[in-house]
Tab-separated table of C-alpha atoms in Angstrom:
chain	number	residue	atom	x	y	z
A	1	UNK	CA	0.176	0.209	-0.177
A	2	UNK	CA	1.394	3.415	-0.918
A	3	UNK	CA	0.245	6.975	-0.403
A	4	UNK	CA	-2.402	8.412	-2.377
A	5	UNK	CA	-2.083	9.206	-5.994
A	6	UNK	CA	-1.035	13.160	-6.075
A	7	UNK	CA	-0.346	13.631	-2.634
A	8	UNK	CA	3.582	14.647	-2.943
A	9	UNK	CA	6.140	13.155	-0.084
A	10	UNK	CA	8.184	16.325	-0.006
A	11	UNK	CA	7.255	20.276	-0.029
A	12	UNK	CA	8.831	23.466	-0.169
A	13	UNK	CA	9.492	25.040	2.890
A	14	UNK	CA	9.944	28.431	4.278
A	15	UNK	CA	13.439	28.923	4.286
A	16	UNK	CA	13.852	27.291	0.605
A	17	UNK	CA	14.780	23.797	-0.212
A	18	UNK	CA	12.339	20.249	-0.267
A	19	UNK	CA	11.379	19.360	2.724
A	20	UNK	CA	9.256	15.968	3.501
A	21	UNK	CA	5.660	16.864	4.403
A	22	UNK	CA	4.714	16.330	7.695
A	23	UNK	CA	2.162	13.465	7.798
A	24	UNK	CA	2.268	13.394	11.582
A	25	UNK	CA	2.233	15.739	14.673
A	26	UNK	CA	2.437	14.176	18.009
A	27	UNK	CA	2.536	14.990	21.064
A	28	UNK	CA	3.458	13.638	24.361
A	29	UNK	CA	1.638	15.671	27.199
A	30	UNK	CA	3.087	14.136	30.740
A	31	UNK	CA	2.755	15.782	33.757
A	32	UNK	CA	5.926	17.111	34.219
A	33	UNK	CA	6.993	17.949	30.308
A	34	UNK	CA	5.927	18.020	26.710
A	35	UNK	CA	7.352	16.560	23.809
A	36	UNK	CA	6.353	17.594	20.039
A	37	UNK	CA	7.488	16.118	17.047
A	38	UNK	CA	6.934	16.395	13.126
A	39	UNK	CA	7.289	13.261	11.338
A	40	UNK	CA	6.730	12.610	7.964
A	41	UNK	CA	4.375	9.875	5.954
A	42	UNK	CA	7.553	7.474	5.557
A	43	UNK	CA	8.275	7.508	9.161
A	44	UNK	CA	11.239	10.438	8.859
A	45	UNK	CA	11.612	12.641	11.820
A	46	UNK	CA	11.530	16.009	10.621
A	47	UNK	CA	12.150	17.772	14.103
A	48	UNK	CA	11.347	17.487	17.828
A	49	UNK	CA	11.480	19.678	20.867
A	50	UNK	CA	10.930	19.596	24.433
A	51	UNK	CA	9.168	21.901	26.391
A	52	UNK	CA	7.552	22.502	29.995
A	53	UNK	CA	3.968	20.689	30.982
A	54	UNK	CA	0.572	21.110	29.040
A	55	UNK	CA	-1.232	19.333	31.700
A	56	UNK	CA	-4.528	21.319	31.771
A	57	UNK	CA	-5.956	20.067	34.886
A	58	UNK	CA	-2.741	21.311	36.821
A	59	UNK	CA	-2.342	24.829	34.697
A	60	UNK	CA	-5.750	25.420	33.015
A	61	UNK	CA	-6.720	24.606	29.688
A	62	UNK	CA	-6.114	27.950	27.907
A	63	UNK	CA	-2.675	28.240	29.391
A	64	UNK	CA	-1.915	24.475	27.868
A	65	UNK	CA	-3.153	25.344	24.431
A	66	UNK	CA	-0.691	28.430	24.377
A	67	UNK	CA	2.136	26.546	25.781
A	68	UNK	CA	1.468	24.001	23.170
A	69	UNK	CA	0.815	26.399	20.484
A	70	UNK	CA	4.734	27.997	21.402
A	71	UNK	CA	5.876	24.023	20.934
A	72	UNK	CA	4.434	23.737	17.378
A	73	UNK	CA	5.207	27.192	15.785
A	74	UNK	CA	8.731	25.853	17.235
A	75	UNK	CA	8.776	22.554	15.570
A	76	UNK	CA	7.301	23.639	12.445
A	77	UNK	CA	9.931	26.131	12.236
A	78	UNK	CA	12.658	23.561	12.732
A	79	UNK	CA	11.201	21.409	10.210
A	80	UNK	CA	11.278	24.373	7.492
A	81	UNK	CA	7.712	25.415	7.854
A	82	UNK	CA	6.152	29.074	8.558
A	83	UNK	CA	4.793	27.880	11.615
A	84	UNK	CA	1.531	29.366	11.226
A	85	UNK	CA	-1.768	27.234	10.385
A	86	UNK	CA	-2.253	23.658	9.899
A	87	UNK	CA	1.436	22.110	10.377
A	88	UNK	CA	0.591	18.036	9.395
A	89	UNK	CA	-2.217	15.815	8.581
A	90	UNK	CA	-2.880	14.329	11.552
A	91	UNK	CA	-2.387	15.587	15.337
A	92	UNK	CA	-1.757	12.506	17.231
A	93	UNK	CA	-2.140	13.706	21.005
A	94	UNK	CA	-1.343	11.652	24.111
A	95	UNK	CA	-1.976	13.499	27.245
A	96	UNK	CA	-1.867	13.128	30.873
A	97	UNK	CA	-4.914	14.669	32.012
A	98	UNK	CA	-7.259	13.153	29.249
A	99	UNK	CA	-8.209	10.687	31.795
A	100	UNK	CA	-12.327	10.252	30.815
A	101	UNK	CA	-14.625	10.698	27.960
A	102	UNK	CA	-15.153	14.458	29.497
A	103	UNK	CA	-11.445	15.026	29.262
A	104	UNK	CA	-11.128	13.491	26.196
A	105	UNK	CA	-13.971	15.871	24.300
A	106	UNK	CA	-12.851	19.096	26.294
A	107	UNK	CA	-9.157	18.282	24.487
A	108	UNK	CA	-10.457	17.584	21.276
A	109	UNK	CA	-12.535	20.710	21.724
A	110	UNK	CA	-9.640	22.828	22.481
A	111	UNK	CA	-7.245	21.521	19.980
A	112	UNK	CA	-9.678	21.897	17.004
A	113	UNK	CA	-9.754	25.375	17.701
A	114	UNK	CA	-6.136	25.607	17.540
A	115	UNK	CA	-6.258	23.288	14.188
A	116	UNK	CA	-2.762	22.410	14.641
A	117	UNK	CA	-3.566	19.946	12.377
A	118	UNK	CA	-5.927	18.496	9.700
A	119	UNK	CA	-7.864	16.442	12.155
A	120	UNK	CA	-6.912	14.592	15.539
A	121	UNK	CA	-6.967	11.993	17.507
A	122	UNK	CA	-6.652	12.518	21.434
A	123	UNK	CA	-5.682	9.279	23.926
A	124	UNK	CA	-4.663	9.153	27.267
A	125	UNK	CA	-0.890	9.114	27.665
A	126	UNK	CA	-0.257	5.762	28.590
A	127	UNK	CA	-1.391	4.135	25.537
A	128	UNK	CA	1.144	6.105	23.751
A	129	UNK	CA	3.798	4.297	26.170
A	130	UNK	CA	2.511	0.572	25.409
A	131	UNK	CA	2.611	1.592	21.347
A	132	UNK	CA	6.257	2.785	21.807
A	133	UNK	CA	6.934	-0.939	23.681
A	134	UNK	CA	5.416	-3.397	21.269
A	135	UNK	CA	4.285	-3.793	17.820
A	136	UNK	CA	1.800	-6.665	18.691
A	137	UNK	CA	-0.821	-4.019	19.113
A	138	UNK	CA	-1.739	-4.827	22.760
A	139	UNK	CA	-0.312	-5.513	25.770
A	140	UNK	CA	0.083	-3.862	29.167
A	141	UNK	CA	2.142	-0.663	29.938
A	142	UNK	CA	2.978	0.337	33.436
A	143	UNK	CA	3.902	4.259	33.214
A	144	UNK	CA	5.972	5.607	36.085
A	145	UNK	CA	7.323	9.238	35.832
A	146	UNK	CA	6.413	11.653	38.471
A	147	UNK	CA	3.106	9.719	38.867
A	148	UNK	CA	1.863	6.088	38.315
A	149	UNK	CA	-0.525	4.759	35.961
A	150	UNK	CA	-0.873	1.559	33.804
A	151	UNK	CA	-3.439	0.348	30.581
A	152	UNK	CA	-3.981	-2.493	28.863
A	153	UNK	CA	-5.223	-3.324	25.516
A	154	UNK	CA	-6.438	-7.526	24.353
A	155	UNK	CA	-6.271	-8.801	21.720
A	156	UNK	CA	-9.877	-8.243	20.613
A	157	UNK	CA	-9.219	-4.521	21.034
A	158	UNK	CA	-11.088	-4.372	24.433
A	159	UNK	CA	-9.059	-2.072	27.004
A	160	UNK	CA	-8.690	-1.044	30.785
A	161	UNK	CA	-6.735	1.502	32.854
A	162	UNK	CA	-6.809	3.154	35.977
A	163	UNK	CA	-7.557	6.631	36.497
A	164	UNK	CA	-4.492	7.674	37.504
A	165	UNK	CA	-5.557	10.673	39.689
A	166	UNK	CA	-3.378	9.928	42.836
A	167	UNK	CA	-4.172	9.403	46.462
A	168	UNK	CA	-7.853	10.004	45.576
A	169	UNK	CA	-8.047	6.689	43.302
A	170	UNK	CA	-5.937	4.684	45.272
A	171	UNK	CA	-2.486	5.218	43.519
A	172	UNK	CA	1.336	5.072	45.161
A	173	UNK	CA	3.885	5.229	42.963
A	174	UNK	CA	6.101	7.444	40.725
A	175	UNK	CA	8.544	9.842	41.579
A	176	UNK	CA	6.458	11.972	43.559
A	177	UNK	CA	5.590	9.068	46.123
A	178	UNK	CA	9.388	7.759	46.156
A	179	UNK	CA	10.455	10.993	46.899
A	180	UNK	CA	8.081	11.945	49.917
A	181	UNK	CA	8.373	7.994	51.102
A	182	UNK	CA	12.244	8.830	51.241
A	183	UNK	CA	11.790	12.419	52.823
A	184	UNK	CA	9.401	10.669	55.429
A	185	UNK	CA	11.865	8.059	56.126
A	186	UNK	CA	14.676	10.558	56.616
A	187	UNK	CA	12.349	12.668	58.869
A	188	UNK	CA	11.593	9.554	60.995
A	189	UNK	CA	14.995	8.078	60.945
A	190	UNK	CA	16.201	11.797	62.742
A	191	UNK	CA	13.787	12.015	64.852
A	192	UNK	CA	14.156	8.466	66.206
A	193	UNK	CA	10.297	7.432	65.041
A	194	UNK	CA	12.124	4.914	62.655
A	195	UNK	CA	15.272	2.966	61.755
A	196	UNK	CA	18.263	5.263	60.773
A	197	UNK	CA	18.880	5.239	57.188
A	198	UNK	CA	21.558	7.472	55.167
A	199	UNK	CA	18.687	9.207	53.671
A	200	UNK	CA	19.022	11.296	56.657
A	201	UNK	CA	22.054	12.722	55.052
A	202	UNK	CA	21.269	12.570	51.186
A	203	UNK	CA	17.495	14.305	51.388
A	204	UNK	CA	18.525	17.613	53.160
A	205	UNK	CA	22.026	17.576	51.549
A	206	UNK	CA	20.432	17.350	47.904
A	207	UNK	CA	18.537	20.429	48.612
A	208	UNK	CA	21.446	22.507	50.529
A	209	UNK	CA	19.686	22.196	54.069
A	210	UNK	CA	21.355	21.154	57.145
A	211	UNK	CA	18.784	18.263	58.371
A	212	UNK	CA	15.428	16.526	57.309
A	213	UNK	CA	13.762	18.860	59.872
A	214	UNK	CA	15.483	22.412	58.264
A	215	UNK	CA	13.781	20.531	54.821
A	216	UNK	CA	10.308	20.050	56.542
A	217	UNK	CA	10.527	23.875	57.386
A	218	UNK	CA	11.368	24.956	54.235
A	219	UNK	CA	8.527	22.878	52.469
A	220	UNK	CA	5.863	24.340	55.081
A	221	UNK	CA	6.813	28.088	54.609
A	222	UNK	CA	7.247	27.243	50.491
A	223	UNK	CA	10.408	28.018	50.081
A	224	UNK	CA	10.934	24.841	48.526
A	225	UNK	CA	8.203	23.615	45.910
A	226	UNK	CA	6.773	20.245	46.971
A	227	UNK	CA	6.718	18.898	43.524
A	228	UNK	CA	10.629	18.902	43.700
A	229	UNK	CA	10.009	16.133	46.373
A	230	UNK	CA	10.371	13.756	43.077
A	231	UNK	CA	14.009	15.001	42.720
A	232	UNK	CA	14.480	12.558	45.657
A	233	UNK	CA	13.584	9.046	43.722
A	234	UNK	CA	17.041	8.547	42.240
A	235	UNK	CA	18.426	9.174	45.897
A	236	UNK	CA	15.900	6.154	47.031
A	237	UNK	CA	17.213	4.124	44.299
A	238	UNK	CA	20.877	4.936	44.658
A	239	UNK	CA	20.374	4.193	48.835
A	240	UNK	CA	18.714	0.665	48.040
A	241	UNK	CA	21.342	-0.110	45.798
A	242	UNK	CA	24.065	0.443	48.523
A	243	UNK	CA	22.335	-1.562	50.687
A	244	UNK	CA	20.004	0.896	52.700
A	245	UNK	CA	17.307	-1.179	54.565
A	246	UNK	CA	14.893	1.903	54.690
A	247	UNK	CA	15.567	2.616	51.355
A	248	UNK	CA	14.844	-1.036	49.882
A	249	UNK	CA	11.454	-0.922	51.640
A	250	UNK	CA	10.477	2.017	49.644
A	251	UNK	CA	11.477	0.189	46.270
A	252	UNK	CA	10.204	-3.034	47.345
A	253	UNK	CA	7.122	-1.345	47.478
A	254	UNK	CA	7.175	0.601	44.248
A	255	UNK	CA	7.924	-3.045	42.541
A	256	UNK	CA	5.190	-4.386	44.480
A	257	UNK	CA	2.519	-1.336	43.417
A	258	UNK	CA	3.409	-1.670	39.798
A	259	UNK	CA	3.038	-5.479	40.165
A	260	UNK	CA	-0.231	-5.195	41.448
A	261	UNK	CA	-1.570	-3.100	38.712
A	262	UNK	CA	-0.242	-4.819	36.095
A	263	UNK	CA	-1.793	-8.211	36.925
A	264	UNK	CA	-5.107	-6.526	37.774
A	265	UNK	CA	-5.384	-5.443	34.322
A	266	UNK	CA	-4.014	-8.858	33.148
A	267	UNK	CA	-7.192	-10.105	35.000
A	268	UNK	CA	-9.295	-7.731	34.148
A	269	UNK	CA	-8.798	-8.496	30.390
A	270	UNK	CA	-8.298	-12.376	30.912
A	271	UNK	CA	-4.692	-12.061	29.756
A	272	UNK	CA	-3.297	-14.410	32.320
A	273	UNK	CA	-2.744	-17.343	30.018
A	274	UNK	CA	-1.329	-15.504	27.017
A	275	UNK	CA	2.374	-14.615	26.505
A	276	UNK	CA	1.880	-11.132	27.481
A	277	UNK	CA	4.268	-8.020	26.941
A	278	UNK	CA	4.379	-5.815	29.929
A	279	UNK	CA	5.929	-2.659	28.701
A	280	UNK	CA	7.883	-0.279	31.214
A	281	UNK	CA	7.682	3.223	30.465
A	282	UNK	CA	8.767	6.381	31.964
A	283	UNK	CA	11.796	8.145	33.895
A	284	UNK	CA	11.557	6.237	37.352
A	285	UNK	CA	12.465	3.089	34.949
A	286	UNK	CA	15.858	4.534	34.012
A	287	UNK	CA	17.449	2.972	36.678
A	288	UNK	CA	19.972	-0.068	36.762
A	289	UNK	CA	18.533	-1.350	40.298
A	290	UNK	CA	18.369	-5.499	39.237
A	291	UNK	CA	16.133	-6.551	42.338
A	292	UNK	CA	13.441	-3.762	41.779
A	293	UNK	CA	13.127	-5.148	38.154
A	294	UNK	CA	13.554	-8.646	39.542
A	295	UNK	CA	10.726	-8.408	41.980
A	296	UNK	CA	8.247	-6.531	39.725
A	297	UNK	CA	8.884	-9.546	37.428
A	298	UNK	CA	8.085	-11.946	39.284
A	299	UNK	CA	5.242	-10.334	41.150
A	300	UNK	CA	3.601	-10.335	37.257
A	301	UNK	CA	4.294	-14.016	36.586
A	302	UNK	CA	2.757	-14.677	39.667
A	303	UNK	CA	-0.633	-14.222	37.520
A	304	UNK	CA	0.557	-14.521	34.113
A	305	UNK	CA	3.741	-17.438	34.124
A	306	UNK	CA	4.156	-16.288	30.254
A	307	UNK	CA	4.078	-12.892	30.748
A	308	UNK	CA	7.666	-11.275	29.402
A	309	UNK	CA	8.140	-7.234	31.220
A	310	UNK	CA	10.258	-5.548	28.848
A	311	UNK	CA	11.542	-1.955	28.897
A	312	UNK	CA	10.431	0.769	26.065
A	313	UNK	CA	13.403	1.694	23.605
A	314	UNK	CA	11.271	4.784	23.116
A	315	UNK	CA	9.820	7.873	24.552
A	316	UNK	CA	6.483	7.981	24.883
A	317	UNK	CA	6.285	10.816	21.821
A	318	UNK	CA	7.420	8.200	19.620
A	319	UNK	CA	4.557	5.753	20.585
A	320	UNK	CA	2.099	9.025	19.791
A	321	UNK	CA	3.905	9.114	16.728
A	322	UNK	CA	3.198	5.311	16.041
A	323	UNK	CA	-0.331	5.482	16.774
A	324	UNK	CA	-0.511	8.357	13.954
A	325	UNK	CA	1.298	6.473	11.584
A	326	UNK	CA	-1.251	3.361	12.671
A	327	UNK	CA	-3.939	5.288	11.545
A	328	UNK	CA	-2.664	6.991	8.400
A	329	UNK	CA	-1.326	3.382	7.079
A	330	UNK	CA	-4.872	1.976	7.426
A	331	UNK	CA	-5.894	4.818	5.387
A	332	UNK	CA	-3.045	4.394	2.584
A	333	UNK	CA	-1.908	7.661	2.995
A	334	UNK	CA	1.532	6.507	4.801
A	335	UNK	CA	3.813	3.957	3.833
A	336	UNK	CA	3.541	0.800	5.458
A	337	UNK	CA	7.071	0.984	6.105
A	338	UNK	CA	6.763	4.253	8.617
A	339	UNK	CA	6.204	2.443	11.422
A	340	UNK	CA	9.952	0.924	11.323
A	341	UNK	CA	11.757	3.590	10.093
A	342	UNK	CA	9.944	5.961	12.627
A	343	UNK	CA	11.370	3.758	15.576
A	344	UNK	CA	14.747	3.790	14.094
A	345	UNK	CA	14.330	7.572	14.302
A	346	UNK	CA	13.223	7.952	18.037
A	347	UNK	CA	15.562	5.305	19.278
A	348	UNK	CA	18.257	7.945	19.200
A	349	UNK	CA	16.315	11.317	19.564
A	350	UNK	CA	16.570	12.979	22.988
A	351	UNK	CA	15.558	16.228	23.805
A	352	UNK	CA	18.441	19.309	23.410
A	353	UNK	CA	16.622	20.727	26.610
A	354	UNK	CA	15.245	19.275	29.783
């Protein structure tokens, strides 16, 4: 199958020269950052950029759309376009905050008004993580970044996921949860309510304060933003890797929580007897803690013995791209080889700025 006749694979850029025509505007809008990419119908990556969060529940819908407008204009200019008007055939948006049908409708309307692309698809960002990690079209994804969530797709197309709203929806996990647990362990160790831990030194040192108690005071007086506690997650993993028993308990809890999410979805979609792939996606998984991975793997296999826990080699924006290309390939307006080409392109792309 080839792109329909009469639609050139290249167009003239505003700065001169022949530029591959953008087919997909891909957006991964997470809780802490936003990645935006323009991809051609053959899967080649034209340009990509990272910016701040565009999570509408956190910063408001109009602010989110304004930020996204700036990022779209920036990536369009990088790709040799003017940055005005529609920049691609299809907008593929994988967004944190697309948590319910009403959220999806709200975001779809707002994106339609901005008209970044001729038409749009909007999904929760968990599904981009799944698509980034597998080409099978089904499986389970565990997303562990600043927060935590999970989603699954069955071979018959049925889907399931969690609300992912934090404490109010029963969630524990991600950088914030691990970081806050690390802070609590440091405080409790220093005031003798808990066991001593190296976190008593590592945690305050990270923020340049004298003690865990000093950090608590700084947080209470809002001299340090609470959201920065997610920065402590790597320290907790480091302490666990160096043999700190208290830190290991926190890391073990995270592995158990993630396994519980995966196995719940496996049961709900009746995948336990299948060789289901469970994709690990998100920044917290970018650690080399073997006991953490082994505990997670073992927990998943208690319910699905044939399951394979795999790491996504692509950032979620790559998954958003693949979701868009899947749609265009099915319609005959992108090359079948585009998925493989995009995988190669995004395997090496990393943002120039955090």
